[in-house]
Amino acid sequence: MSASNPEFEAECIRRILAGEKHLFHDLIRPLERGIYFMLYSLLKNEAEAEDAAQETAIKVYQNLHLFRGDAQFRTWVLSIARNEGLGRLRKQASRREDSLEAETDEQSGDYTPAILTSWREIPLEELERKELGAILRKAIEGLPAIYRNVVMLRDIEEMDVRETAAALGIQEGAVKVRLHRARALLQRELAPQLKGFAPRRKGLFGLGK
Amino acid sequence: MKIDCKHVWEHISAYIDGEVDAALRADIDKHLETCEICSAVLDSTRNVVVLMADDRVFELPAGYSERLHARLDRELDLKDPG
Ligand SMILES: [Zn+2]
């Protein structure tokens, strides 16, 4: 994730609006990863997320004169991405059971962790990482949408609580609750599967206390 | 204060993010010293968090950026017509 740079963004926007259109590439480049993950978290489909990301970038360009500078540029862009994603979800009747409106923070669920003591180290081999990535993506795709959104922005895109809340249009407290539940569900789902990845070097990443 | 395993699990996400206050952190740390189960839960949850932040685990589709900027080029009408 690249930290946003308000002065660079403001200068870029001013010059783009004054006719230096090609600068839009530089303006959007630091945000393209965040745009993609926001959309992927909603749409759960690589091709669709990419297509929606392109549409988002174009909408940002077309609406650039509307950006007021009272919000962070990245937050503004991500809310455009989110609207693009939500619009597409609404059109997909088949995915209606996964609609965001149907889920609330009050929903019950079992958030007790998987109890095991054998998966404590992170596998380091390239092949294992790849395999692990596939398992992880599948687990995230299986999360309820409201948790998937939050965990992707916070843990994958590494946005802070405030920005995540702003981009999703929810309270900071809801971000924390959803993040906690998302991580608990992922631990539950992943820990038993990852037992097969044998511990390698103890103590790496400062784990195990 | 002595806390039980369930109490630890409730705060595990905040603990990983460094968002629990000093008193609670001390209670949790004390519990972790003797509880193998919670230590393992903490480690595996933290592993999940570390892995998700790893750019190699969550990659953009190959060619994503190139296609995006090519599309933008068309949109910005900057492409050399020749
Ligand atoms: Zn315990």
Short mmCIF file of C-alpha atoms and ligand atoms in Angstrom, two decimals:
data_model
loop_
_atom_site.label_atom_id
_atom_site.label_comp_id
_atom_site.label_asym_id
_atom_site.label_seq_id
_atom_site.Cartn_x
_atom_site.Cartn_y
_atom_site.Cartn_z
CA MET A 1 0.00 0.00 0.00
CA SER A 2 1.32 3.42 -0.79
CA ALA A 3 0.53 6.18 1.63
CA SER A 4 -1.44 8.92 0.01
CA ASN A 5 0.19 12.25 -0.56
CA PRO A 6 -2.37 15.08 -0.42
CA GLU A 7 -0.12 17.74 -1.97
CA PHE A 8 0.85 15.54 -4.89
CA GLU A 9 -2.79 14.60 -5.39
CA ALA A 10 -4.07 18.18 -5.24
CA GLU A 11 -1.43 19.37 -7.68
CA CYS A 12 -2.14 16.45 -10.02
CA ILE A 13 -5.87 17.06 -9.95
CA ARG A 14 -5.44 20.76 -10.63
CA ARG A 15 -3.20 20.10 -13.64
CA ILE A 16 -5.40 17.30 -14.99
CA LEU A 17 -8.42 19.57 -14.85
CA ALA A 18 -6.36 22.27 -16.56
CA GLY A 19 -5.73 19.92 -19.47
CA GLU A 20 -2.75 17.73 -18.60
CA LYS A 21 -4.90 14.62 -18.86
CA HIS A 22 -2.03 12.13 -18.99
CA LEU A 23 -1.22 12.92 -15.34
CA PHE A 24 -4.27 10.89 -14.40
CA HIS A 25 -2.14 7.75 -14.81
CA ASP A 26 0.16 8.94 -12.01
CA LEU A 27 -2.74 10.01 -9.83
CA ILE A 28 -4.53 6.67 -9.98
CA ARG A 29 -1.48 4.36 -9.93
CA PRO A 30 -0.94 4.32 -6.13
CA LEU A 31 -4.64 3.49 -5.68
CA GLU A 32 -5.11 0.74 -8.23
CA ARG A 33 -4.35 -2.06 -5.78
CA GLY A 34 -6.84 -0.73 -3.23
CA ILE A 35 -9.50 -0.29 -5.90
CA TYR A 36 -9.04 -3.88 -7.01
CA PHE A 37 -9.27 -5.37 -3.53
CA MET A 38 -12.30 -3.30 -2.63
CA LEU A 39 -14.05 -4.67 -5.71
CA TYR A 40 -12.77 -8.19 -5.30
CA SER A 41 -14.06 -8.21 -1.73
CA LEU A 42 -17.51 -7.39 -3.05
CA LEU A 43 -17.61 -9.37 -6.28
CA LYS A 44 -15.42 -12.37 -5.43
CA ASN A 45 -14.45 -12.77 -9.05
CA GLU A 46 -11.15 -11.70 -10.56
CA ALA A 47 -12.37 -10.86 -14.04
CA GLU A 48 -15.40 -8.98 -12.79
CA ALA A 49 -13.35 -7.12 -10.18
CA GLU A 50 -10.86 -6.07 -12.85
CA ASP A 51 -13.58 -4.89 -15.18
CA ALA A 52 -15.21 -2.96 -12.35
CA ALA A 53 -11.83 -1.48 -11.42
CA GLN A 54 -11.46 -0.08 -14.93
CA GLU A 55 -14.95 1.38 -14.76
CA THR A 56 -14.12 2.88 -11.39
CA ALA A 57 -10.96 4.55 -12.70
CA ILE A 58 -12.94 6.02 -15.57
CA LYS A 59 -15.63 7.29 -13.21
CA VAL A 60 -13.00 8.88 -11.01
CA TYR A 61 -11.61 10.63 -14.07
CA GLN A 62 -15.02 11.79 -15.24
CA ASN A 63 -15.97 13.07 -11.78
CA LEU A 64 -12.63 14.54 -10.80
CA HIS A 65 -14.00 18.08 -10.78
CA LEU A 66 -16.40 16.97 -8.03
CA PHE A 67 -13.62 16.05 -5.60
CA ARG A 68 -13.65 18.71 -2.90
CA GLY A 69 -10.60 17.88 -0.87
CA ASP A 70 -12.55 17.63 2.39
CA ALA A 71 -12.13 13.86 2.35
CA GLN A 72 -8.96 11.95 1.65
CA PHE A 73 -8.65 11.35 -2.07
CA ARG A 74 -8.13 7.63 -1.54
CA THR A 75 -11.24 7.38 0.61
CA TRP A 76 -13.23 9.20 -2.08
CA VAL A 77 -11.89 6.88 -4.80
CA LEU A 78 -12.61 3.76 -2.74
CA SER A 79 -16.18 4.85 -2.11
CA ILE A 80 -16.62 5.22 -5.87
CA ALA A 81 -15.21 1.70 -6.24
CA ARG A 82 -17.59 0.46 -3.57
CA ASN A 83 -20.59 2.01 -5.30
CA GLU A 84 -19.52 0.45 -8.57
CA GLY A 85 -19.27 -2.94 -6.85
CA LEU A 86 -22.60 -2.60 -5.05
CA GLY A 87 -24.30 -1.56 -8.29
CA ARG A 88 -23.04 -4.70 -9.97
CA LEU A 89 -24.11 -6.88 -7.04
CA ARG A 90 -27.61 -5.49 -7.24
CA LYS A 91 -27.75 -6.53 -10.88
CA GLN A 92 -26.73 -10.06 -10.07
CA ALA A 93 -29.96 -11.63 -8.94
CA SER A 94 -28.23 -14.93 -8.39
CA ARG A 95 -26.07 -13.50 -5.66
CA ARG A 96 -28.89 -11.91 -3.78
CA GLU A 97 -28.50 -14.21 -0.82
CA ASP A 98 -25.11 -12.63 -0.28
CA SER A 99 -26.46 -9.09 -0.27
CA LEU A 100 -24.92 -6.67 2.19
CA GLU A 101 -28.26 -5.47 3.45
CA ALA A 102 -29.21 -8.92 4.62
CA GLU A 103 -26.37 -9.07 7.10
CA THR A 104 -26.03 -7.25 10.35
CA ASP A 105 -23.52 -7.15 13.15
CA GLU A 106 -26.08 -8.81 15.39
CA GLN A 107 -26.12 -12.05 13.47
CA SER A 108 -25.26 -15.03 15.55
CA GLY A 109 -22.34 -17.20 14.73
CA ASP A 110 -19.77 -19.39 16.35
CA TYR A 111 -16.60 -17.41 16.83
CA THR A 112 -14.85 -19.83 19.09
CA PRO A 113 -11.43 -20.60 17.69
CA ALA A 114 -10.16 -23.86 16.34
CA ILE A 115 -8.24 -25.44 19.16
CA LEU A 116 -4.98 -26.87 17.98
CA THR A 117 -1.40 -26.51 18.84
CA SER A 118 0.35 -27.62 15.70
CA TRP A 119 -0.02 -24.73 13.25
CA ARG A 120 2.08 -22.05 14.82
CA GLU A 121 4.65 -21.30 12.18
CA ILE A 122 4.25 -19.76 8.79
CA PRO A 123 5.51 -21.88 5.91
CA LEU A 124 8.22 -20.14 3.96
CA GLU A 125 8.73 -22.15 0.81
CA GLU A 126 7.50 -20.51 -2.36
CA LEU A 127 5.36 -23.50 -3.29
CA GLU A 128 3.76 -23.58 0.12
CA ARG A 129 3.03 -19.86 -0.09
CA LYS A 130 1.22 -20.38 -3.38
CA GLU A 131 -0.83 -23.23 -2.04
CA LEU A 132 -1.50 -21.27 1.09
CA GLY A 133 -2.62 -18.27 -0.94
CA ALA A 134 -5.23 -20.42 -2.67
CA ILE A 135 -6.51 -21.78 0.66
CA LEU A 136 -6.62 -18.29 2.13
CA ARG A 137 -8.46 -16.77 -0.84
CA LYS A 138 -11.02 -19.54 -0.68
CA ALA A 139 -11.58 -18.98 3.02
CA ILE A 140 -12.01 -15.24 2.51
CA GLU A 141 -14.45 -15.81 -0.32
CA GLY A 142 -16.47 -17.95 2.06
CA LEU A 143 -16.89 -15.15 4.60
CA PRO A 144 -20.14 -13.18 4.83
CA ALA A 145 -19.74 -10.04 2.70
CA ILE A 146 -19.69 -7.55 5.56
CA TYR A 147 -16.73 -9.34 7.14
CA ARG A 148 -14.96 -9.95 3.85
CA ASN A 149 -15.02 -6.24 3.06
CA VAL A 150 -13.51 -5.20 6.33
CA VAL A 151 -10.85 -7.87 6.50
CA MET A 152 -9.71 -7.18 2.95
CA LEU A 153 -9.32 -3.47 3.53
CA ARG A 154 -7.75 -3.79 6.97
CA ASP A 155 -5.55 -6.86 6.66
CA ILE A 156 -4.82 -7.12 2.97
CA GLU A 157 -4.83 -3.49 1.93
CA GLU A 158 -3.60 -2.49 5.42
CA MET A 159 -5.84 0.52 5.73
CA ASP A 160 -6.39 1.94 9.21
CA VAL A 161 -9.68 1.69 11.11
CA ARG A 162 -10.74 5.26 10.35
CA GLU A 163 -10.15 5.01 6.63
CA THR A 164 -11.80 1.60 6.42
CA ALA A 165 -14.86 3.01 8.19
CA ALA A 166 -14.99 5.99 5.82
CA ALA A 167 -14.56 3.87 2.69
CA LEU A 168 -17.33 1.49 3.76
CA GLY A 169 -19.62 4.13 5.23
CA ILE A 170 -19.78 2.43 8.65
CA GLN A 171 -18.78 3.31 12.21
CA GLU A 172 -15.27 2.61 13.47
CA GLY A 173 -16.71 0.37 16.18
CA ALA A 174 -18.36 -1.77 13.50
CA VAL A 175 -15.03 -2.07 11.70
CA LYS A 176 -13.42 -3.47 14.85
CA VAL A 177 -16.24 -5.90 15.60
CA ARG A 178 -16.35 -7.17 12.03
CA LEU A 179 -12.59 -7.46 11.83
CA HIS A 180 -12.52 -9.51 15.00
CA ARG A 181 -15.23 -11.84 13.74
CA ALA A 182 -13.62 -12.15 10.32
CA ARG A 183 -10.29 -13.11 11.81
CA ALA A 184 -11.94 -15.56 14.19
CA LEU A 185 -13.83 -17.21 11.33
CA LEU A 186 -10.67 -17.39 9.24
CA GLN A 187 -8.65 -18.88 12.06
CA ARG A 188 -11.38 -21.45 12.60
CA GLU A 189 -11.50 -22.32 8.93
CA LEU A 190 -7.79 -22.21 8.24
CA ALA A 191 -6.06 -23.56 11.28
CA PRO A 192 -7.23 -27.18 10.83
CA GLN A 193 -6.37 -27.10 7.12
CA LEU A 194 -2.97 -25.66 7.74
CA LYS A 195 -1.87 -28.31 10.19
CA GLY A 196 -0.38 -30.09 7.20
CA PHE A 197 2.11 -27.29 6.72
CA ALA A 198 4.82 -28.52 9.00
CA PRO A 199 6.46 -26.14 11.42
CA ARG A 200 9.85 -25.07 10.17
CA ARG A 201 11.70 -22.58 12.25
CA LYS A 202 10.37 -21.79 15.63
CA GLY A 203 10.29 -18.24 16.82
CA LEU A 204 10.24 -16.58 13.42
CA PHE A 205 8.14 -13.40 13.11
CA GLY A 206 8.36 -13.21 16.88
CA LEU A 207 5.63 -15.80 17.16
CA GLY A 208 5.31 -18.17 20.07
CA LYS A 209 5.58 -15.27 22.48
CA MET B 1 -7.30 -10.10 37.44
CA LYS B 2 -7.55 -13.72 36.38
CA ILE B 3 -9.26 -14.19 33.04
CA ASP B 4 -10.45 -17.29 31.27
CA CYS B 5 -9.83 -18.57 27.74
CA LYS B 6 -13.08 -17.25 26.34
CA HIS B 7 -12.24 -13.80 27.59
CA VAL B 8 -8.87 -13.99 25.83
CA TRP B 9 -10.48 -15.04 22.54
CA GLU B 10 -12.86 -12.11 22.67
CA HIS B 11 -9.96 -9.69 22.70
CA ILE B 12 -7.54 -11.53 20.45
CA SER B 13 -8.04 -9.30 17.41
CA ALA B 14 -7.62 -6.10 19.44
CA TYR B 15 -4.62 -7.65 21.19
CA ILE B 16 -2.93 -8.36 17.86
CA ASP B 17 -3.61 -4.79 16.74
CA GLY B 18 -2.21 -3.41 20.00
CA GLU B 19 -5.58 -1.93 20.89
CA VAL B 20 -6.13 -3.36 24.37
CA ASP B 21 -5.28 -1.24 27.38
CA ALA B 22 -2.25 -1.97 29.53
CA ALA B 23 -4.17 -3.71 32.32
CA LEU B 24 -5.98 -6.08 29.96
CA ARG B 25 -2.79 -6.72 28.03
CA ALA B 26 -1.05 -7.71 31.26
CA ASP B 27 -3.92 -10.07 32.14
CA ILE B 28 -3.82 -11.65 28.72
CA ASP B 29 -0.03 -11.98 28.78
CA LYS B 30 -0.21 -13.67 32.16
CA HIS B 31 -2.85 -16.09 30.88
CA LEU B 32 -0.78 -16.85 27.77
CA GLU B 33 2.20 -17.81 29.91
CA THR B 34 0.39 -20.85 31.20
CA CYS B 35 -2.27 -21.59 28.59
CA GLU B 36 -0.99 -23.56 25.63
CA ILE B 37 -4.38 -23.46 23.93
CA CYS B 38 -4.69 -19.69 23.90
CA SER B 39 -1.05 -19.33 22.87
CA ALA B 40 -1.74 -21.53 19.86
CA VAL B 41 -4.95 -19.64 19.02
CA LEU B 42 -3.07 -16.37 19.21
CA ASP B 43 -0.23 -17.63 17.04
CA SER B 44 -2.49 -19.09 14.38
CA THR B 45 -4.69 -15.99 14.30
CA ARG B 46 -1.61 -13.83 13.99
CA ASN B 47 -0.36 -16.11 11.21
CA VAL B 48 -3.59 -15.47 9.32
CA VAL B 49 -3.10 -11.73 9.70
CA VAL B 50 0.56 -11.86 8.64
CA LEU B 51 -0.26 -14.00 5.62
CA MET B 52 -3.05 -11.73 4.44
CA ALA B 53 -0.70 -8.77 4.44
CA ASP B 54 1.84 -10.68 2.36
CA ASP B 55 1.76 -9.30 -1.19
CA ARG B 56 2.82 -12.69 -2.51
CA VAL B 57 -0.26 -14.36 -1.09
CA PHE B 58 -2.73 -11.84 -2.46
CA GLU B 59 -1.56 -10.80 -5.87
CA LEU B 60 -3.21 -8.63 -8.43
CA PRO B 61 -4.12 -10.53 -11.60
CA ALA B 62 -1.16 -10.67 -14.01
CA GLY B 63 -1.30 -7.70 -16.36
CA TYR B 64 -3.96 -5.89 -14.34
CA SER B 65 -2.11 -2.59 -14.20
CA GLU B 66 -1.10 -2.66 -17.86
CA ARG B 67 -4.68 -3.32 -18.97
CA LEU B 68 -6.02 -0.63 -16.67
CA HIS B 69 -3.70 2.02 -18.05
CA ALA B 70 -4.25 0.91 -21.62
CA ARG B 71 -7.98 1.32 -21.07
CA LEU B 72 -7.38 4.72 -19.50
CA ASP B 73 -5.23 5.72 -22.45
CA ARG B 74 -8.15 5.02 -24.75
CA GLU B 75 -10.43 6.87 -22.42
CA LEU B 76 -8.17 9.88 -22.10
CA ASP B 77 -7.90 9.95 -25.85
CA LEU B 78 -4.16 10.12 -25.69
CA LYS B 79 -3.41 7.20 -27.91
CA ASP B 80 -1.37 7.89 -30.99
CA PRO B 81 -3.80 7.29 -33.84
CA GLY B 82 -0.99 6.41 -36.25
ZN ZN C 1 -6.54 -20.03 27.63
#
